[in-house]
Amino acid sequence: MKRPPFSHLSKFMIFSMGLMVVMLLSACTPKSDPKTTLNIGYQKYGLLPILKARGELDKTLQAQGVAIKWVEFPAGPQLLEGLTVGSVVFGEAGEAPPIFAQAASPNLVYVANQPAAPLAEALIVPKDSAIQSIADLKGKRVALNKGSNVHYLLLKLLQANKLNLDDINVVYLPPADARAAFEKGAVDAWVIWDPFFAAAEQQLGARVIATGKDLVSNHQFYLADRKFAEQHPELLKALVTELNNTTQWVASNQSDAAQLLEKPTGLSLEILKTSVSRMGFGVQAISPAVAKEQQLVADAFFQQQLIPKKINIQAAILPLP
């Protein structure tokens, strides 16, 4: 028996049902996020965790269709290793880590820096120590983190007092181990930076023999993946602008800024207020003068055979638009 042809109504009903199925399936299928995701590396202490806590950067970039993924690192070297392998594209570190990162890879670029903060690092001794000057360090055990900002500070302190590393017994220890050795009397002096410096002053009564004043700059640098930086100059400019705005807020609201760092660092408000007060306020593009100072640090590390080759800092500086 011959099946009757479909009517126009039947065809319309089948089309409508099919359309409904497609719409239902579309509604149930997860939609991709149209935003760009910016992976930013940060540490427990510094300007970036304050920026993260305040949420201003997230709001600014969200309006531009950019979401931020904050990735925490224990220290600058690990952060810049993450930048080198691509797990983050932007981050903050002191003077030393970028030098080692540049020596290992051409992917890193300097974007901006905070002004000098020479009072935020120092050579300290126990409160009852007989050491009164750098000259008294001859033959003594001095702890420091190898290849760090304070390594350069120690070199400059010794040089200014006509001494060198062979005149002292250098003990290379990371901050936590150096603090333990300092407390036990296993070392005679410790070269350290904030907030560990402020903590040793207030918790242990440590005495300052010398800070970085008139010897070193102790800049904080903002660094990026080269490819990302070259492809997103306007995004980098927005980042630097927001960072600068944040340092201006910190300068006028130091106690509030210190409070934002209490939870991530586990340090007391008074310790953090001291260390925050010694920050460099303002974030700006890398100037020729800052590049020259960073080159001096790199050259000193090469002379000490801390990096395998001489590097050119200027080659890693990216001008902002």
Short mmCIF file of C-alpha atoms in Angstrom, two decimals:
data_model
loop_
_atom_site.label_atom_id
_atom_site.label_comp_id
_atom_site.label_asym_id
_atom_site.label_seq_id
_atom_site.Cartn_x
_atom_site.Cartn_y
_atom_site.Cartn_z
CA MET A 1 0.00 0.00 0.00
CA LYS A 2 1.41 3.38 -0.96
CA ARG A 3 2.21 5.75 2.01
CA PRO A 4 0.55 9.15 1.62
CA PRO A 5 2.94 12.08 1.13
CA PHE A 6 3.70 14.42 4.03
CA SER A 7 1.48 17.42 4.30
CA HIS A 8 2.90 20.92 4.59
CA LEU A 9 1.71 20.94 8.23
CA SER A 10 3.56 17.72 9.00
CA LYS A 11 6.76 19.07 7.48
CA PHE A 12 6.43 22.24 9.54
CA MET A 13 5.88 20.27 12.77
CA ILE A 14 8.98 18.12 12.13
CA PHE A 15 11.07 21.23 11.38
CA SER A 16 9.85 22.92 14.57
CA MET A 17 10.60 19.88 16.72
CA GLY A 18 14.08 19.65 15.23
CA LEU A 19 14.69 23.33 15.93
CA MET A 20 13.58 22.87 19.55
CA VAL A 21 16.01 19.95 19.99
CA VAL A 22 18.89 22.04 18.60
CA MET A 23 18.02 24.92 20.96
CA LEU A 24 17.84 22.59 23.97
CA LEU A 25 21.18 21.00 23.13
CA SER A 26 22.73 24.43 22.67
CA ALA A 27 21.45 25.56 26.06
CA CYS A 28 22.93 22.49 27.75
CA THR A 29 26.36 22.81 26.07
CA PRO A 30 28.94 24.77 28.18
CA LYS A 31 29.85 28.05 26.50
CA SER A 32 33.47 29.08 26.20
CA ASP A 33 34.54 32.15 28.14
CA PRO A 34 35.17 34.95 25.65
CA LYS A 35 37.62 36.74 27.98
CA THR A 36 41.40 36.77 27.68
CA THR A 37 43.07 35.33 30.80
CA LEU A 38 46.16 37.07 32.14
CA ASN A 39 48.33 34.90 34.41
CA ILE A 40 50.16 37.10 36.95
CA GLY A 41 52.82 35.69 39.27
CA TYR A 42 53.13 37.17 42.76
CA GLN A 43 54.75 36.52 46.14
CA LYS A 44 53.35 36.84 49.66
CA TYR A 45 55.00 40.23 50.20
CA GLY A 46 55.22 43.20 47.85
CA LEU A 47 53.04 45.47 45.79
CA LEU A 48 51.30 42.77 43.73
CA PRO A 49 49.66 41.01 46.72
CA ILE A 50 48.35 44.42 47.83
CA LEU A 51 47.01 45.00 44.32
CA LYS A 52 45.42 41.54 44.38
CA ALA A 53 43.80 42.12 47.77
CA ARG A 54 42.33 45.48 46.76
CA GLY A 55 40.89 44.09 43.52
CA GLU A 56 41.37 47.31 41.55
CA LEU A 57 43.36 45.70 38.75
CA ASP A 58 40.78 42.95 38.32
CA LYS A 59 38.06 45.59 37.91
CA THR A 60 40.10 47.67 35.47
CA LEU A 61 40.99 44.75 33.22
CA GLN A 62 37.56 43.13 33.45
CA ALA A 63 36.16 46.21 31.72
CA GLN A 64 38.58 45.45 28.88
CA GLY A 65 37.47 41.82 28.63
CA VAL A 66 40.52 40.48 30.48
CA ALA A 67 40.33 38.11 33.46
CA ILE A 68 43.26 37.68 35.88
CA LYS A 69 44.54 34.39 37.24
CA TRP A 70 46.79 35.07 40.23
CA VAL A 71 49.57 32.47 40.65
CA GLU A 72 51.54 32.49 43.92
CA PHE A 73 55.27 31.66 44.07
CA PRO A 74 57.50 31.26 47.16
CA ALA A 75 60.21 33.62 45.85
CA GLY A 76 61.47 35.61 42.87
CA PRO A 77 63.63 32.88 41.25
CA GLN A 78 60.69 30.44 41.13
CA LEU A 79 58.40 33.17 39.81
CA LEU A 80 60.76 34.00 36.96
CA GLU A 81 61.20 30.32 36.19
CA GLY A 82 57.41 30.21 35.84
CA LEU A 83 57.58 33.19 33.51
CA THR A 84 60.29 31.50 31.44
CA VAL A 85 58.27 28.30 30.96
CA GLY A 86 55.02 30.17 30.31
CA SER A 87 52.93 29.44 33.41
CA VAL A 88 52.71 33.21 33.99
CA VAL A 89 53.31 36.19 31.68
CA PHE A 90 53.84 38.97 34.23
CA GLY A 91 55.36 39.26 37.69
CA GLU A 92 57.45 41.16 40.23
CA ALA A 93 60.95 40.44 41.58
CA GLY A 94 63.95 42.20 43.06
CA GLU A 95 67.21 43.04 41.27
CA ALA A 96 68.89 39.64 41.31
CA PRO A 97 66.34 37.09 39.95
CA PRO A 98 65.89 38.83 36.56
CA ILE A 99 69.64 38.72 36.00
CA PHE A 100 69.73 34.95 36.41
CA ALA A 101 66.58 34.56 34.31
CA GLN A 102 68.03 36.67 31.46
CA ALA A 103 71.26 34.70 31.58
CA ALA A 104 69.23 31.51 31.07
CA SER A 105 66.63 32.70 28.56
CA PRO A 106 65.96 35.63 26.19
CA ASN A 107 62.20 35.42 26.84
CA LEU A 108 62.19 37.83 29.78
CA VAL A 109 61.74 41.60 29.42
CA TYR A 110 61.85 44.42 31.96
CA VAL A 111 58.66 46.50 31.87
CA ALA A 112 58.86 48.90 34.85
CA ASN A 113 60.34 49.40 38.30
CA GLN A 114 59.69 50.94 41.69
CA PRO A 115 62.06 53.67 42.91
CA ALA A 116 65.12 52.75 44.94
CA ALA A 117 64.57 51.34 48.43
CA PRO A 118 68.08 51.10 49.93
CA LEU A 119 66.80 51.17 53.52
CA ALA A 120 64.81 47.97 52.95
CA GLU A 121 67.92 45.75 53.21
CA ALA A 122 70.76 45.68 55.72
CA LEU A 123 73.58 43.84 57.40
CA ILE A 124 72.48 43.05 60.96
CA VAL A 125 74.04 41.45 64.03
CA PRO A 126 72.60 40.06 67.29
CA LYS A 127 71.76 42.76 69.84
CA ASP A 128 74.60 41.73 72.20
CA SER A 129 77.23 41.29 69.46
CA ALA A 130 80.64 42.91 69.83
CA ILE A 131 80.60 43.79 66.12
CA GLN A 132 80.24 47.55 65.67
CA SER A 133 81.36 48.13 62.08
CA ILE A 134 81.96 46.42 58.74
CA ALA A 135 85.68 46.29 59.58
CA ASP A 136 84.81 44.08 62.57
CA LEU A 137 83.45 41.42 60.21
CA LYS A 138 86.94 40.23 59.28
CA GLY A 139 87.09 36.47 59.96
CA LYS A 140 83.40 36.38 60.99
CA ARG A 141 80.58 34.18 59.65
CA VAL A 142 78.12 36.16 57.55
CA ALA A 143 74.88 34.58 56.31
CA LEU A 144 73.11 35.60 53.11
CA ASN A 145 71.01 34.22 50.29
CA LYS A 146 73.40 33.41 47.42
CA GLY A 147 72.82 35.42 44.25
CA SER A 148 70.23 37.69 45.85
CA ASN A 149 69.98 41.48 46.15
CA VAL A 150 71.82 41.34 49.47
CA HIS A 151 74.68 39.42 47.87
CA TYR A 152 75.37 42.57 45.88
CA LEU A 153 74.91 44.70 49.01
CA LEU A 154 77.53 42.65 50.85
CA LEU A 155 79.98 43.04 47.96
CA LYS A 156 79.50 46.82 48.02
CA LEU A 157 79.81 47.03 51.81
CA LEU A 158 83.07 45.09 51.78
CA GLN A 159 84.42 47.10 48.87
CA ALA A 160 83.62 50.39 50.64
CA ASN A 161 85.62 49.19 53.65
CA LYS A 162 88.57 47.80 51.65
CA LEU A 163 87.61 44.17 52.30
CA ASN A 164 86.53 41.31 50.03
CA LEU A 165 84.70 38.00 50.36
CA ASP A 166 87.94 36.20 51.26
CA ASP A 167 88.19 38.33 54.43
CA ILE A 168 84.99 36.85 55.89
CA ASN A 169 83.41 33.40 56.13
CA VAL A 170 80.36 33.49 53.88
CA VAL A 171 77.52 31.13 54.80
CA TYR A 172 74.97 30.77 52.01
CA LEU A 173 71.50 30.16 53.46
CA PRO A 174 67.92 30.97 52.39
CA PRO A 175 66.08 33.41 54.70
CA ALA A 176 64.33 30.84 56.94
CA ASP A 177 67.54 28.87 57.57
CA ALA A 178 69.58 32.05 57.98
CA ARG A 179 67.12 33.30 60.60
CA ALA A 180 67.50 30.05 62.57
CA ALA A 181 71.30 30.21 62.36
CA PHE A 182 71.23 33.88 63.40
CA GLU A 183 69.08 33.13 66.46
CA LYS A 184 71.28 30.21 67.55
CA GLY A 185 74.50 32.19 67.15
CA ALA A 186 75.73 29.87 64.38
CA VAL A 187 76.52 32.98 62.30
CA ASP A 188 77.85 36.36 63.43
CA ALA A 189 75.94 38.56 60.98
CA TRP A 190 73.13 38.34 58.47
CA VAL A 191 72.53 40.35 55.28
CA ILE A 192 68.79 40.39 54.69
CA TRP A 193 65.86 42.29 53.16
CA ASP A 194 62.34 43.23 54.24
CA PRO A 195 60.10 41.94 55.65
CA PHE A 196 62.62 39.48 57.17
CA PHE A 197 64.81 42.45 58.13
CA ALA A 198 61.99 44.22 59.99
CA ALA A 199 60.99 40.95 61.69
CA ALA A 200 64.56 40.38 62.96
CA GLU A 201 64.70 43.94 64.30
CA GLN A 202 61.42 43.73 66.20
CA GLN A 203 61.34 40.07 67.24
CA LEU A 204 65.04 39.50 67.97
CA GLY A 205 66.29 43.01 68.72
CA ALA A 206 68.79 42.70 65.87
CA ARG A 207 71.13 45.66 65.50
CA VAL A 208 71.84 47.33 62.15
CA ILE A 209 75.47 47.74 61.14
CA ALA A 210 74.71 49.13 57.69
CA THR A 211 71.83 49.48 55.25
CA GLY A 212 72.03 49.92 51.50
CA LYS A 213 71.99 53.71 51.82
CA ASP A 214 74.50 55.40 49.48
CA LEU A 215 75.67 52.01 48.21
CA VAL A 216 72.86 50.19 46.37
CA SER A 217 69.44 51.00 44.94
CA ASN A 218 67.50 47.82 45.69
CA HIS A 219 64.85 48.26 42.99
CA GLN A 220 61.76 46.10 42.54
CA PHE A 221 61.16 45.20 38.89
CA TYR A 222 58.06 44.27 36.92
CA LEU A 223 58.80 41.73 34.23
CA ALA A 224 56.95 40.04 31.40
CA ASP A 225 57.19 37.32 28.79
CA ARG A 226 58.67 38.94 25.67
CA LYS A 227 56.08 37.61 23.21
CA PHE A 228 53.18 38.63 25.43
CA ALA A 229 54.67 42.07 26.02
CA GLU A 230 55.20 42.73 22.32
CA GLN A 231 51.67 41.61 21.43
CA HIS A 232 49.86 43.46 24.25
CA PRO A 233 51.56 46.86 24.79
CA GLU A 234 48.33 48.62 25.80
CA LEU A 235 47.57 45.94 28.39
CA LEU A 236 51.05 46.37 29.88
CA LYS A 237 50.53 50.13 29.99
CA ALA A 238 47.27 49.62 31.90
CA LEU A 239 49.07 47.29 34.33
CA VAL A 240 51.82 49.80 35.02
CA THR A 241 49.30 52.62 35.48
CA GLU A 242 47.34 50.58 38.03
CA LEU A 243 50.54 49.57 39.83
CA ASN A 244 51.59 53.20 40.08
CA ASN A 245 48.15 54.18 41.39
CA THR A 246 48.46 51.45 44.02
CA THR A 247 51.85 52.65 45.27
CA GLN A 248 50.40 56.14 45.64
CA TRP A 249 47.59 54.65 47.73
CA VAL A 250 50.11 52.65 49.79
CA ALA A 251 52.21 55.78 50.41
CA SER A 252 49.18 57.55 51.92
CA ASN A 253 47.66 54.48 53.61
CA GLN A 254 50.62 52.52 54.94
CA SER A 255 48.81 50.99 57.90
CA ASP A 256 45.94 49.80 55.69
CA ALA A 257 48.43 48.36 53.19
CA ALA A 258 50.24 46.55 56.00
CA GLN A 259 46.93 45.04 57.14
CA LEU A 260 46.39 43.58 53.67
CA LEU A 261 49.74 41.76 54.01
CA GLU A 262 49.12 40.31 57.48
CA LYS A 263 47.24 37.21 56.33
CA PRO A 264 49.49 36.18 53.42
CA THR A 265 52.77 36.76 55.30
CA GLY A 266 51.71 35.72 58.80
CA LEU A 267 53.66 38.69 60.21
CA SER A 268 52.42 41.23 62.73
CA LEU A 269 51.00 44.59 61.73
CA GLU A 270 53.87 46.48 63.38
CA ILE A 271 56.52 44.52 61.47
CA LEU A 272 54.69 45.08 58.20
CA LYS A 273 54.17 48.79 58.87
CA THR A 274 57.94 49.13 59.26
CA SER A 275 58.74 47.21 56.08
CA VAL A 276 56.02 48.97 54.04
CA SER A 277 57.41 52.35 55.11
CA ARG A 278 60.75 51.40 53.50
CA MET A 279 59.26 50.54 50.09
CA GLY A 280 59.91 52.64 47.00
CA PHE A 281 56.68 54.43 46.07
CA GLY A 282 55.81 54.83 42.40
CA VAL A 283 56.04 52.55 39.36
CA GLN A 284 57.64 53.85 36.19
CA ALA A 285 59.15 52.74 32.89
CA ILE A 286 62.80 51.64 33.05
CA SER A 287 65.02 54.71 32.69
CA PRO A 288 68.59 54.67 31.28
CA ALA A 289 69.89 55.37 34.81
CA VAL A 290 68.06 52.36 36.29
CA ALA A 291 69.24 50.17 33.40
CA LYS A 292 72.82 51.26 34.07
CA GLU A 293 72.50 50.42 37.79
CA GLN A 294 71.06 46.99 36.98
CA GLN A 295 73.94 46.41 34.56
CA LEU A 296 76.39 47.03 37.41
CA VAL A 297 74.67 44.32 39.47
CA ALA A 298 74.78 41.90 36.53
CA ASP A 299 78.47 42.63 35.93
CA ALA A 300 79.28 42.04 39.61
CA PHE A 301 77.49 38.68 39.52
CA PHE A 302 79.42 37.70 36.38
CA GLN A 303 82.71 38.63 38.03
CA GLN A 304 81.76 36.44 41.00
CA GLN A 305 80.92 33.62 38.53
CA LEU A 306 77.33 33.55 39.72
CA ILE A 307 76.07 33.71 36.12
CA PRO A 308 77.73 31.82 33.23
CA LYS A 309 78.01 34.71 30.80
CA LYS A 310 78.04 38.49 30.65
CA ILE A 311 74.59 39.85 29.81
CA ASN A 312 73.30 43.12 28.34
CA ILE A 313 70.44 44.49 30.48
CA GLN A 314 69.39 47.00 27.81
CA ALA A 315 68.62 44.13 25.43
CA ALA A 316 65.90 42.96 27.81
CA ILE A 317 64.19 46.34 28.32
CA LEU A 318 60.92 46.91 26.50
CA PRO A 319 59.82 50.55 26.11
CA LEU A 320 56.20 51.21 27.08
CA PRO A 321 53.95 52.81 24.44
#
